[in-house]
Amino acid sequence: MNATTAEADVIIVGGGLHGCSAAYHLAAKGLKPIVLEKHVVARHASSASAGGVRRLGRHPAEIPLAQASLELWHRLGDMLGADGNFRPSGQVRVAENEAELAACATRVGETRALGYDFEELLDRDALRRTVPAVSPHCVGGIRVARDGYAFPFKATTAFRHKAEELGARILEGAGVTALDRAGERWEVATGRGRLRAPVLVNAAGAWGREIASMLGDTAPVKPTALMMMVSDRMPHFVDPTVGAMGRKLSFKQMQSGTVVIGGGFEGKVDHATELTELDFRQLAESATNAAAIFPIMAKARLVRCWAGIEGVTPDDLPYIGPSKAAPAAFHSFAFCGHGFQLGPIVGSITAELIVNGRTNLPIEPFRVDRFA
Amino acid sequence: MASCDLAVIGAGPAGMAAATLAAEHGLDVVVYDENPAPGGQIYRAIETVSLARNSDLAFLGESYRAGAALARAFRASPARFMPGTTVWLVQKDRAIGILRDGKAAMVQANRIIIATGALERPVPVPGWTLPGVMTVGAAQGLLKSAAMAPSSPVVLAGKGPLLFQLAAQYVAAGVAIAAILETGARPIAALPHVWPAWRSGTIGKGLALLRAIRQGGVNIIRNVVALEAEGRGRLEAVAYRTVRGTGRIATPLLLLHEGVIANAQLTKAIPLAHEWNERQQCWQPMLDADGNSDVEGIAVAGDAGGIGGAEAAAHSGRLVALAALKALGKIGRIAHEALAETERTAWQRHLAARPFLDALYPPPDASAQLADGTLVCRCEEVTAGQIREAVSLGCAGPNQAKSFTRAGMGPCQGRMCGLTVAALIARETGQSMSEVGHYRIRPPIKPLTVGELAALE
Ligand SMILES: Cc1cc2nc3c(=O)[nH]c(=O)nc-3n(C[C@H](O)[C@H](O)[C@H](O)COP(=O)(O)OP(=O)(O)OC[C@H]3O[C@@H](n4cnc5c(N)ncnc54)[C@H](O)[C@@H]3O)c2cc1C
Ligand SMILES: Cc1cc2nc3c(=O)[nH]c(=O)nc-3n(C[C@H](O)[C@H](O)[C@H](O)COP(=O)(O)OP(=O)(O)OC[C@H]3O[C@@H](n4cnc5c(N)ncnc54)[C@H](O)[C@@H]3O)c2cc1C
């Protein structure tokens, strides 16, 4: 690989969920893509992720994609031969007072008006039936039945392995340092030699801005450390993944009994080392939120805290679609803390754009030049 | 947020000596230890033993008595001691997270001395998770703090000074020892290191221990190459193999020990820069001659910086305290140099025994004889075979092994499996331990509940 320049049909920069999903969908269409990953597959957001498969509360622009992605999640096992531990145990968002319940009703109304009926308003009793352990002060909420969660590392490796089986290659330890358009081909310099391909995909996550700027696209991204914590095993007490209207919370009990708590609290990113530092003042607030909605959690022992680096954009929406500055280059990065659910479909959109030159899903809101 | 000049974490010989010296020179010193009293591992419960059960000192041995003087000086010093306090977080900016009486709080220190001591090297053998299998250190802790000794004949297996020390203590206390199964051979490699070890007094102490054990009529079986704890639901017997043959001893209690390693959990969580110690087969923080780490204002003393033993720990504690006094302007450069020189010389003299001990009791190869079925990660129940399988699927390091197998993801945060998992990966992939690296450790490194964190002060 080092001496000569290797050839592929498509070069994918970044071996997270989005890079592996693109590799799978391209390979399934008969192309030979190669994924260039700086470290190892799923080193960053795609293993640190909370793994929520959630349409509930999504930005209207993301809903059509999320709808299509959910159908792929339900078929993941058939498609990939491994289901990434996807469990459709539902998603719930809790209202703690009448004002929040009113906001729930408004939200459900808005999604209905757009033509989607997946969100269901819960009154006090319905909430208690769905989430018996919820704090007595909670008055209702929203539920989405077919949503759920999966194991991020397993889902990412499921795409990776199926892609490889279909002829894709994965090169780890191959950070992309430079890009060149030579005639009809992209030529890419990596830590493990040079590669050439007619088409390039930028799936570099929080580092996608650097690849975009090599292509000539200006796409602002703030690398952000999203923090999580997990408790010791507890007796089973909740099925759906739970969030809250008035607090930053993402809460789920895994089959093993451990409880995973997040909600978008930020730690610090060390750019040079790509490591993160936790902020325990912020985590204290995260713990407060978890215990407020689930009083049973106050006594739960924390086993581990961590953070993953995710790219966040000014409007909290990702960059998806063709480069505006360069030919035959496509973006799929900066998913702002909610790109796990979108992984299966965005890889498919990218493959469609490359193979068919178009997609039926509305990706205009995710244009790379929307801030230029 | 509360603050102090100097926070000392750990009140073993290193922490006590450091805090005493620093406080006597006028620094505002706070000392945290999760134990209810000062003493650390070796001098655990030193005050109660020396006050209430003076006769106990006889079987706990001469070296235990030395700790009483350290503890007295520490108590007499102006250092503020916070017993029963766990430190679950240390940040690079020297903010410290503590937990006391169920209350979590943050404290800002000007400087920090980490003196959290050693851990016993985990000994994964088939059956090591059965009730009835313990470590030598845990058994010794019971002996010191609760005067609890086993009532039926016990088997000790492994090697190292601590194992023989406990055996001698048991002999003195009249506890029956069914056998000592000494793993590995006593290597010739130790010979060149004999003289410095002799000068430090280590060999004399060791020979005295062995004499005491022999006089107690204990059966010592040497050259043990494989061990297995057997039993349904709890330990019933220990099976072993030596170069000459196999054997089986019925016993309800097996005590394992393969030496101690630096307790790097806190130093890794910060994280300080670490290096792989090939001789002692463990990670330890990279320190300068004064014990300073690569992070400004954070130093490490005693066994937490690399195994040196109790006497070395006290000198290292004073050496590190002197550096803090200099840095905070309490003593001048010249005074520092004179005082530091004395401590450093004494420290080096005690450290001189380590190459001998390390060569005499070489750490076992953590990956070599592990059968595929042996549990490696006790929390998540991951076996050696599962780690090997993950490697064959492309897992290249311990942090990836977490994702592949969940090893190291349980409550102990990889304390028990970190070295073994890394050694297995190193062996399977043909890399060195420093290439393979170690788990990224994240705070909280000590138990903390969601409610306690929520009420963080
Ligand atoms: C803590 C946390 C919780 C989350 N929870 C949820 C959730 O519940 N639901 C949800 O939908 N989403 C969630 N997300 C978001 C979701 O996980 C991410 O959007 C998704 O994993 C992003 O995948 P990716 O492939 O774009 O990025 P990544 O997985 O980060 O992959 C990008 C890869 O590119 C590589 N790379 C970077 N630069 C280069 C280069 N120059 N050359 C080669 N390779 C390079 C990186 O090493 C990295 O492996 C969460 C994210 C985090 C961090
Ligand atoms: C189990 C065990 C038993 C040992 N027994 C002997 C023996 O009998 N004889 C002998 O010569 N050597 C013994 N050793 C070796 C011994 O550790 C050293 O010789 C000596 O005690 C080192 O002194 P120190 O001050 O560096 O650390 P230690 O004496 O280990 O003191 C460290 C102190 O730090 C505290 N601590 C650690 N982490 C935290 C935290 N996060 N928060 C709050 N407090 C914390 C501990 O409670 C402990 O009191 C033993 C080691 C171990 C692991």
mmCIF file of N, CA and C in Angstrom, chain A residues 73-167:
data_model
loop_
_atom_site.group_PDB
_atom_site.id
_atom_site.type_symbol
_atom_site.label_atom_id
_atom_site.label_comp_id
_atom_site.label_asym_id
_atom_site.label_seq_id
_atom_site.Cartn_x
_atom_site.Cartn_y
_atom_site.Cartn_z
ATOM 1 N N TRP A 73 -33.441 0.779 10.371
ATOM 2 C CA TRP A 73 -33.095 0.216 11.693
ATOM 3 C C TRP A 73 -33.894 -1.053 11.957
ATOM 4 N N HIS A 74 -35.185 -1.023 11.615
ATOM 5 C CA HIS A 74 -36.008 -2.209 11.867
ATOM 6 C C HIS A 74 -35.607 -3.380 10.973
ATOM 7 N N ARG A 75 -34.916 -3.093 9.871
ATOM 8 C CA ARG A 75 -34.499 -4.171 8.958
ATOM 9 C C ARG A 75 -33.006 -4.461 9.046
ATOM 10 N N LEU A 76 -32.332 -3.847 10.014
ATOM 11 C CA LEU A 76 -30.869 -3.908 10.061
ATOM 12 C C LEU A 76 -30.348 -5.344 10.068
ATOM 13 N N GLY A 77 -30.996 -6.190 10.885
ATOM 14 C CA GLY A 77 -30.552 -7.581 10.989
ATOM 15 C C GLY A 77 -30.571 -8.285 9.641
ATOM 16 N N ASP A 78 -31.649 -8.101 8.880
ATOM 17 C CA ASP A 78 -31.739 -8.732 7.557
ATOM 18 C C ASP A 78 -30.715 -8.149 6.596
ATOM 19 N N MET A 79 -30.538 -6.844 6.716
ATOM 20 C CA MET A 79 -29.681 -6.134 5.772
ATOM 21 C C MET A 79 -28.212 -6.471 5.999
ATOM 22 N N LEU A 80 -27.799 -6.493 7.267
ATOM 23 C CA LEU A 80 -26.377 -6.595 7.575
ATOM 24 C C LEU A 80 -25.977 -7.932 8.189
ATOM 25 N N GLY A 81 -26.953 -8.726 8.571
ATOM 26 C CA GLY A 81 -26.620 -9.972 9.251
ATOM 27 C C GLY A 81 -26.313 -9.772 10.725
ATOM 28 N N ALA A 82 -26.455 -8.548 11.199
ATOM 29 C CA ALA A 82 -26.272 -8.240 12.626
ATOM 30 C C ALA A 82 -27.092 -6.994 12.898
ATOM 31 N N ASP A 83 -27.793 -6.958 14.024
ATOM 32 C CA ASP A 83 -28.746 -5.857 14.219
ATOM 33 C C ASP A 83 -28.203 -4.724 15.077
ATOM 34 N N GLY A 84 -26.901 -4.763 15.424
ATOM 35 C CA GLY A 84 -26.345 -3.689 16.238
ATOM 36 C C GLY A 84 -27.055 -3.550 17.567
ATOM 37 N N ASN A 85 -27.689 -4.625 18.003
ATOM 38 C CA ASN A 85 -28.477 -4.629 19.245
ATOM 39 C C ASN A 85 -29.594 -3.585 19.240
ATOM 40 N N PHE A 86 -30.157 -3.324 18.090
ATOM 41 C CA PHE A 86 -31.277 -2.376 18.026
ATOM 42 C C PHE A 86 -32.466 -2.934 18.810
ATOM 43 N N ARG A 87 -32.985 -2.134 19.739
ATOM 44 C CA ARG A 87 -34.152 -2.531 20.533
ATOM 45 C C ARG A 87 -35.224 -1.455 20.413
ATOM 46 N N PRO A 88 -36.336 -1.773 19.764
ATOM 47 C CA PRO A 88 -37.380 -0.752 19.571
ATOM 48 C C PRO A 88 -38.261 -0.622 20.813
ATOM 49 N N SER A 89 -37.674 -0.181 21.908
ATOM 50 C CA SER A 89 -38.422 -0.127 23.169
ATOM 51 C C SER A 89 -39.078 1.227 23.397
ATOM 52 N N GLY A 90 -39.068 2.087 22.367
ATOM 53 C CA GLY A 90 -39.789 3.349 22.463
ATOM 54 C C GLY A 90 -38.959 4.491 23.023
ATOM 55 N N GLN A 91 -39.460 5.699 22.762
ATOM 56 C CA GLN A 91 -38.847 6.912 23.312
ATOM 57 C C GLN A 91 -39.958 7.735 23.936
ATOM 58 N N VAL A 92 -39.654 8.352 25.079
ATOM 59 C CA VAL A 92 -40.653 9.172 25.772
ATOM 60 C C VAL A 92 -40.007 10.495 26.153
ATOM 61 N N ARG A 93 -40.771 11.576 26.064
ATOM 62 C CA ARG A 93 -40.283 12.851 26.583
ATOM 63 C C ARG A 93 -41.271 13.332 27.637
ATOM 64 N N VAL A 94 -40.755 13.640 28.808
ATOM 65 C CA VAL A 94 -41.602 13.878 29.977
ATOM 66 C C VAL A 94 -41.869 15.369 30.180
ATOM 67 N N ALA A 95 -43.117 15.700 30.521
ATOM 68 C CA ALA A 95 -43.478 17.070 30.922
ATOM 69 C C ALA A 95 -43.645 17.104 32.434
ATOM 70 N N GLU A 96 -43.032 18.107 33.067
ATOM 71 C CA GLU A 96 -43.063 18.168 34.531
ATOM 72 C C GLU A 96 -44.107 19.141 35.064
ATOM 73 N N ASN A 97 -44.715 19.923 34.176
ATOM 74 C CA ASN A 97 -45.751 20.854 34.627
ATOM 75 C C ASN A 97 -46.701 21.131 33.463
ATOM 76 N N GLU A 98 -47.749 21.889 33.737
ATOM 77 C CA GLU A 98 -48.788 22.103 32.723
ATOM 78 C C GLU A 98 -48.237 22.856 31.511
ATOM 79 N N ALA A 99 -47.340 23.802 31.754
ATOM 80 C CA ALA A 99 -46.782 24.571 30.634
ATOM 81 C C ALA A 99 -46.019 23.639 29.690
ATOM 82 N N GLU A 100 -45.249 22.735 30.273
ATOM 83 C CA GLU A 100 -44.498 21.800 29.430
ATOM 84 C C GLU A 100 -45.438 20.836 28.708
ATOM 85 N N LEU A 101 -46.511 20.481 29.381
ATOM 86 C CA LEU A 101 -47.473 19.583 28.738
ATOM 87 C C LEU A 101 -48.135 20.291 27.548
ATOM 88 N N ALA A 102 -48.392 21.580 27.733
ATOM 89 C CA ALA A 102 -48.951 22.366 26.630
ATOM 90 C C ALA A 102 -47.959 22.405 25.466
ATOM 91 N N ALA A 103 -46.677 22.550 25.792
ATOM 92 C CA ALA A 103 -45.650 22.563 24.740
ATOM 93 C C ALA A 103 -45.609 21.212 24.024
ATOM 94 N N CYS A 104 -45.829 20.133 24.776
ATOM 95 C CA CYS A 104 -45.890 18.796 24.165
ATOM 96 C C CYS A 104 -47.028 18.757 23.145
ATOM 97 N N ALA A 105 -48.183 19.269 23.560
ATOM 98 C CA ALA A 105 -49.359 19.242 22.683
ATOM 99 C C ALA A 105 -49.082 20.040 21.411
ATOM 100 N N THR A 106 -48.444 21.193 21.569
ATOM 101 C CA THR A 106 -48.105 22.021 20.408
ATOM 102 C C THR A 106 -47.194 21.255 19.462
ATOM 103 N N ARG A 107 -46.173 20.645 20.040
ATOM 104 C CA ARG A 107 -45.204 19.891 19.226
ATOM 105 C C ARG A 107 -45.900 18.756 18.460
ATOM 106 N N VAL A 108 -46.715 17.996 19.169
ATOM 107 C CA VAL A 108 -47.398 16.882 18.511
ATOM 108 C C VAL A 108 -48.287 17.416 17.386
ATOM 109 N N GLY A 109 -48.942 18.548 17.647
ATOM 110 C CA GLY A 109 -49.772 19.185 16.633
ATOM 111 C C GLY A 109 -48.956 19.578 15.409
ATOM 112 N N GLU A 110 -47.793 20.144 15.637
ATOM 113 C CA GLU A 110 -46.941 20.588 14.531
ATOM 114 C C GLU A 110 -46.491 19.411 13.660
ATOM 115 N N THR A 111 -46.082 18.320 14.325
ATOM 116 C CA THR A 111 -45.641 17.156 13.528
ATOM 117 C C THR A 111 -46.824 16.585 12.746
ATOM 118 N N ARG A 112 -48.000 16.570 13.370
ATOM 119 C CA ARG A 112 -49.198 16.086 12.667
ATOM 120 C C ARG A 112 -49.456 16.941 11.419
ATOM 121 N N ALA A 113 -49.336 18.262 11.613
ATOM 122 C CA ALA A 113 -49.590 19.186 10.505
ATOM 123 C C ALA A 113 -48.635 18.919 9.344
ATOM 124 N N LEU A 114 -47.449 18.436 9.658
ATOM 125 C CA LEU A 114 -46.492 18.101 8.595
ATOM 126 C C LEU A 114 -46.790 16.756 7.964
ATOM 127 N N GLY A 115 -47.776 16.051 8.546
ATOM 128 C CA GLY A 115 -48.174 14.782 7.948
ATOM 129 C C GLY A 115 -47.586 13.556 8.634
ATOM 130 N N TYR A 116 -47.056 13.723 9.838
ATOM 131 C CA TYR A 116 -46.471 12.568 10.546
ATOM 132 C C TYR A 116 -47.284 12.286 11.798
ATOM 133 N N ASP A 117 -47.530 10.997 12.052
ATOM 134 C CA ASP A 117 -48.335 10.697 13.233
ATOM 135 C C ASP A 117 -47.595 9.807 14.229
ATOM 136 N N PHE A 118 -46.266 9.862 14.203
ATOM 137 C CA PHE A 118 -45.538 8.953 15.109
ATOM 138 C C PHE A 118 -45.537 9.435 16.553
ATOM 139 N N GLU A 119 -45.745 10.717 16.790
ATOM 140 C CA GLU A 119 -45.707 11.217 18.164
ATOM 141 C C GLU A 119 -47.095 11.140 18.786
ATOM 142 N N GLU A 120 -47.126 10.682 20.007
ATOM 143 C CA GLU A 120 -48.407 10.443 20.685
ATOM 144 C C GLU A 120 -48.367 11.193 22.016
ATOM 145 N N LEU A 121 -49.407 11.983 22.279
ATOM 146 C CA LEU A 121 -49.456 12.754 23.522
ATOM 147 C C LEU A 121 -49.861 11.848 24.677
ATOM 148 N N LEU A 122 -49.150 11.941 25.798
ATOM 149 C CA LEU A 122 -49.467 11.120 26.967
ATOM 150 C C LEU A 122 -50.018 12.008 28.073
ATOM 151 N N ASP A 123 -51.132 11.591 28.681
ATOM 152 C CA ASP A 123 -51.571 12.300 29.877
ATOM 153 C C ASP A 123 -50.899 11.653 31.089
ATOM 154 N N ARG A 124 -51.257 12.150 32.253
ATOM 155 C CA ARG A 124 -50.603 11.678 33.467
ATOM 156 C C ARG A 124 -50.658 10.144 33.608
ATOM 157 N N ASP A 125 -51.841 9.580 33.401
ATOM 158 C CA ASP A 125 -51.983 8.132 33.581
ATOM 159 C C ASP A 125 -51.234 7.350 32.514
ATOM 160 N N ALA A 126 -51.326 7.829 31.288
ATOM 161 C CA ALA A 126 -50.654 7.130 30.197
ATOM 162 C C ALA A 126 -49.135 7.165 30.409
ATOM 163 N N LEU A 127 -48.635 8.285 30.905
ATOM 164 C CA LEU A 127 -47.200 8.379 31.187
ATOM 165 C C LEU A 127 -46.809 7.337 32.231
ATOM 166 N N ARG A 128 -47.635 7.252 33.277
ATOM 167 C CA ARG A 128 -47.331 6.307 34.358
ATOM 168 C C ARG A 128 -47.378 4.854 33.872
ATOM 169 N N ARG A 129 -48.299 4.564 32.954
ATOM 170 C CA ARG A 129 -48.350 3.202 32.420
ATOM 171 C C ARG A 129 -47.093 2.887 31.610
ATOM 172 N N THR A 130 -46.609 3.880 30.867
ATOM 173 C CA THR A 130 -45.430 3.652 30.013
ATOM 174 C C THR A 130 -44.140 3.657 30.835
ATOM 175 N N VAL A 131 -44.100 4.559 31.819
ATOM 176 C CA VAL A 131 -42.881 4.729 32.621
ATOM 177 C C VAL A 131 -43.269 4.728 34.101
ATOM 178 N N PRO A 132 -43.517 3.559 34.671
ATOM 179 C CA PRO A 132 -44.027 3.518 36.052
ATOM 180 C C PRO A 132 -43.071 4.161 37.074
ATOM 181 N N ALA A 133 -41.787 4.171 36.796
ATOM 182 C CA ALA A 133 -40.832 4.666 37.794
ATOM 183 C C ALA A 133 -40.671 6.185 37.753
ATOM 184 N N VAL A 134 -41.430 6.848 36.864
ATOM 185 C CA VAL A 134 -41.241 8.295 36.718
ATOM 186 C C VAL A 134 -41.680 9.018 37.997
ATOM 187 N N SER A 135 -41.048 10.133 38.286
ATOM 188 C CA SER A 135 -41.357 10.884 39.513
ATOM 189 C C SER A 135 -42.826 11.313 39.527
ATOM 190 N N PRO A 136 -43.460 11.283 40.709
ATOM 191 C CA PRO A 136 -44.894 11.568 40.809
ATOM 192 C C PRO A 136 -45.276 12.967 40.309
ATOM 193 N N HIS A 137 -44.334 13.899 40.276
ATOM 194 C CA HIS A 137 -44.709 15.259 39.879
ATOM 195 C C HIS A 137 -44.897 15.403 38.360
ATOM 196 N N CYS A 138 -44.482 14.408 37.590
ATOM 197 C CA CYS A 138 -44.567 14.530 36.133
ATOM 198 C C CYS A 138 -46.016 14.385 35.670
ATOM 199 N N VAL A 139 -46.406 15.231 34.708
ATOM 200 C CA VAL A 139 -47.829 15.333 34.371
ATOM 201 C C VAL A 139 -48.199 14.707 33.024
ATOM 202 N N GLY A 140 -47.216 14.287 32.246
ATOM 203 C CA GLY A 140 -47.547 13.717 30.943
ATOM 204 C C GLY A 140 -46.325 13.755 30.064
ATOM 205 N N GLY A 141 -46.565 13.713 28.740
ATOM 206 C CA GLY A 141 -45.416 13.770 27.843
ATOM 207 C C GLY A 141 -45.758 13.332 26.442
ATOM 208 N N ILE A 142 -44.717 12.984 25.701
ATOM 209 C CA ILE A 142 -44.870 12.501 24.323
ATOM 210 C C ILE A 142 -44.228 11.120 24.258
ATOM 211 N N ARG A 143 -44.856 10.243 23.466
ATOM 212 C CA ARG A 143 -44.265 8.929 23.279
ATOM 213 C C ARG A 143 -44.159 8.611 21.788
ATOM 214 N N VAL A 144 -43.067 7.934 21.420
ATOM 215 C CA VAL A 144 -42.946 7.400 20.063
ATOM 216 C C VAL A 144 -42.630 5.922 20.196
ATOM 217 N N ALA A 145 -43.573 5.100 19.745
ATOM 218 C CA ALA A 145 -43.501 3.676 20.080
ATOM 219 C C ALA A 145 -42.382 2.927 19.361
ATOM 220 N N ARG A 146 -42.195 3.162 18.070
ATOM 221 C CA ARG A 146 -41.256 2.297 17.330
ATOM 222 C C ARG A 146 -39.816 2.786 17.370
ATOM 223 N N ASP A 147 -39.555 3.884 18.083
ATOM 224 C CA ASP A 147 -38.174 4.317 18.290
ATOM 225 C C ASP A 147 -37.504 3.378 19.292
ATOM 226 N N GLY A 148 -36.229 3.631 19.576
ATOM 227 C CA GLY A 148 -35.542 2.768 20.539
ATOM 228 C C GLY A 148 -34.091 3.154 20.694
ATOM 229 N N TYR A 149 -33.245 2.165 20.789
ATOM 230 C CA TYR A 149 -31.807 2.428 20.896
ATOM 231 C C TYR A 149 -31.044 1.232 20.347
ATOM 232 N N ALA A 150 -29.753 1.438 20.109
ATOM 233 C CA ALA A 150 -28.877 0.350 19.671
ATOM 234 C C ALA A 150 -27.514 0.556 20.320
ATOM 235 N N PHE A 151 -26.605 -0.413 20.138
ATOM 236 C CA PHE A 151 -25.237 -0.273 20.652
ATOM 237 C C PHE A 151 -24.390 0.355 19.558
ATOM 238 N N PRO A 152 -23.921 1.564 19.788
ATOM 239 C CA PRO A 152 -23.208 2.282 18.729
ATOM 240 C C PRO A 152 -22.037 1.505 18.130
ATOM 241 N N PHE A 153 -21.195 0.940 18.972
ATOM 242 C CA PHE A 153 -20.032 0.226 18.425
ATOM 243 C C PHE A 153 -20.483 -0.957 17.574
ATOM 244 N N LYS A 154 -21.476 -1.676 18.081
ATOM 245 C CA LYS A 154 -21.941 -2.856 17.346
ATOM 246 C C LYS A 154 -22.614 -2.470 16.034
ATOM 247 N N ALA A 155 -23.399 -1.393 16.061
ATOM 248 C CA ALA A 155 -24.063 -0.958 14.832
ATOM 249 C C ALA A 155 -23.012 -0.544 13.801
ATOM 250 N N THR A 156 -22.010 0.199 14.255
ATOM 251 C CA THR A 156 -20.971 0.653 13.325
ATOM 252 C C THR A 156 -20.207 -0.538 12.755
ATOM 253 N N THR A 157 -19.836 -1.485 13.627
ATOM 254 C CA THR A 157 -19.096 -2.651 13.120
ATOM 255 C C THR A 157 -19.985 -3.521 12.234
ATOM 256 N N ALA A 158 -21.280 -3.530 12.470
ATOM 257 C CA ALA A 158 -22.163 -4.316 11.597
ATOM 258 C C ALA A 158 -22.088 -3.765 10.169
ATOM 259 N N PHE A 159 -22.162 -2.435 10.023
ATOM 260 C CA PHE A 159 -22.013 -1.826 8.692
ATOM 261 C C PHE A 159 -20.628 -2.128 8.117
ATOM 262 N N ARG A 160 -19.619 -2.005 8.965
ATOM 263 C CA ARG A 160 -18.259 -2.225 8.501
ATOM 264 C C ARG A 160 -18.082 -3.634 7.940
ATOM 265 N N HIS A 161 -18.529 -4.615 8.720
ATOM 266 C CA HIS A 161 -18.279 -6.000 8.294
ATOM 267 C C HIS A 161 -19.054 -6.356 7.030
ATOM 268 N N LYS A 162 -20.304 -5.867 6.944
ATOM 269 C CA LYS A 162 -21.077 -6.170 5.743
ATOM 270 C C LYS A 162 -20.439 -5.478 4.540
ATOM 271 N N ALA A 163 -19.990 -4.244 4.754
ATOM 272 C CA ALA A 163 -19.328 -3.521 3.658
ATOM 273 C C ALA A 163 -18.105 -4.295 3.180
ATOM 274 N N GLU A 164 -17.309 -4.781 4.125
ATOM 275 C CA GLU A 164 -16.103 -5.531 3.746
ATOM 276 C C GLU A 164 -16.464 -6.814 3.009
ATOM 277 N N GLU A 165 -17.525 -7.452 3.497
ATOM 278 C CA GLU A 165 -17.969 -8.681 2.852
ATOM 279 C C GLU A 165 -18.342 -8.416 1.394
ATOM 280 N N LEU A 166 -18.878 -7.221 1.131
ATOM 281 C CA LEU A 166 -19.311 -6.878 -0.221
ATOM 282 C C LEU A 166 -18.187 -6.241 -1.045
ATOM 283 N N GLY A 167 -16.973 -6.221 -0.479
ATOM 284 C CA GLY A 167 -15.850 -5.771 -1.288
ATOM 285 C C GLY A 167 -15.279 -4.405 -0.944
#
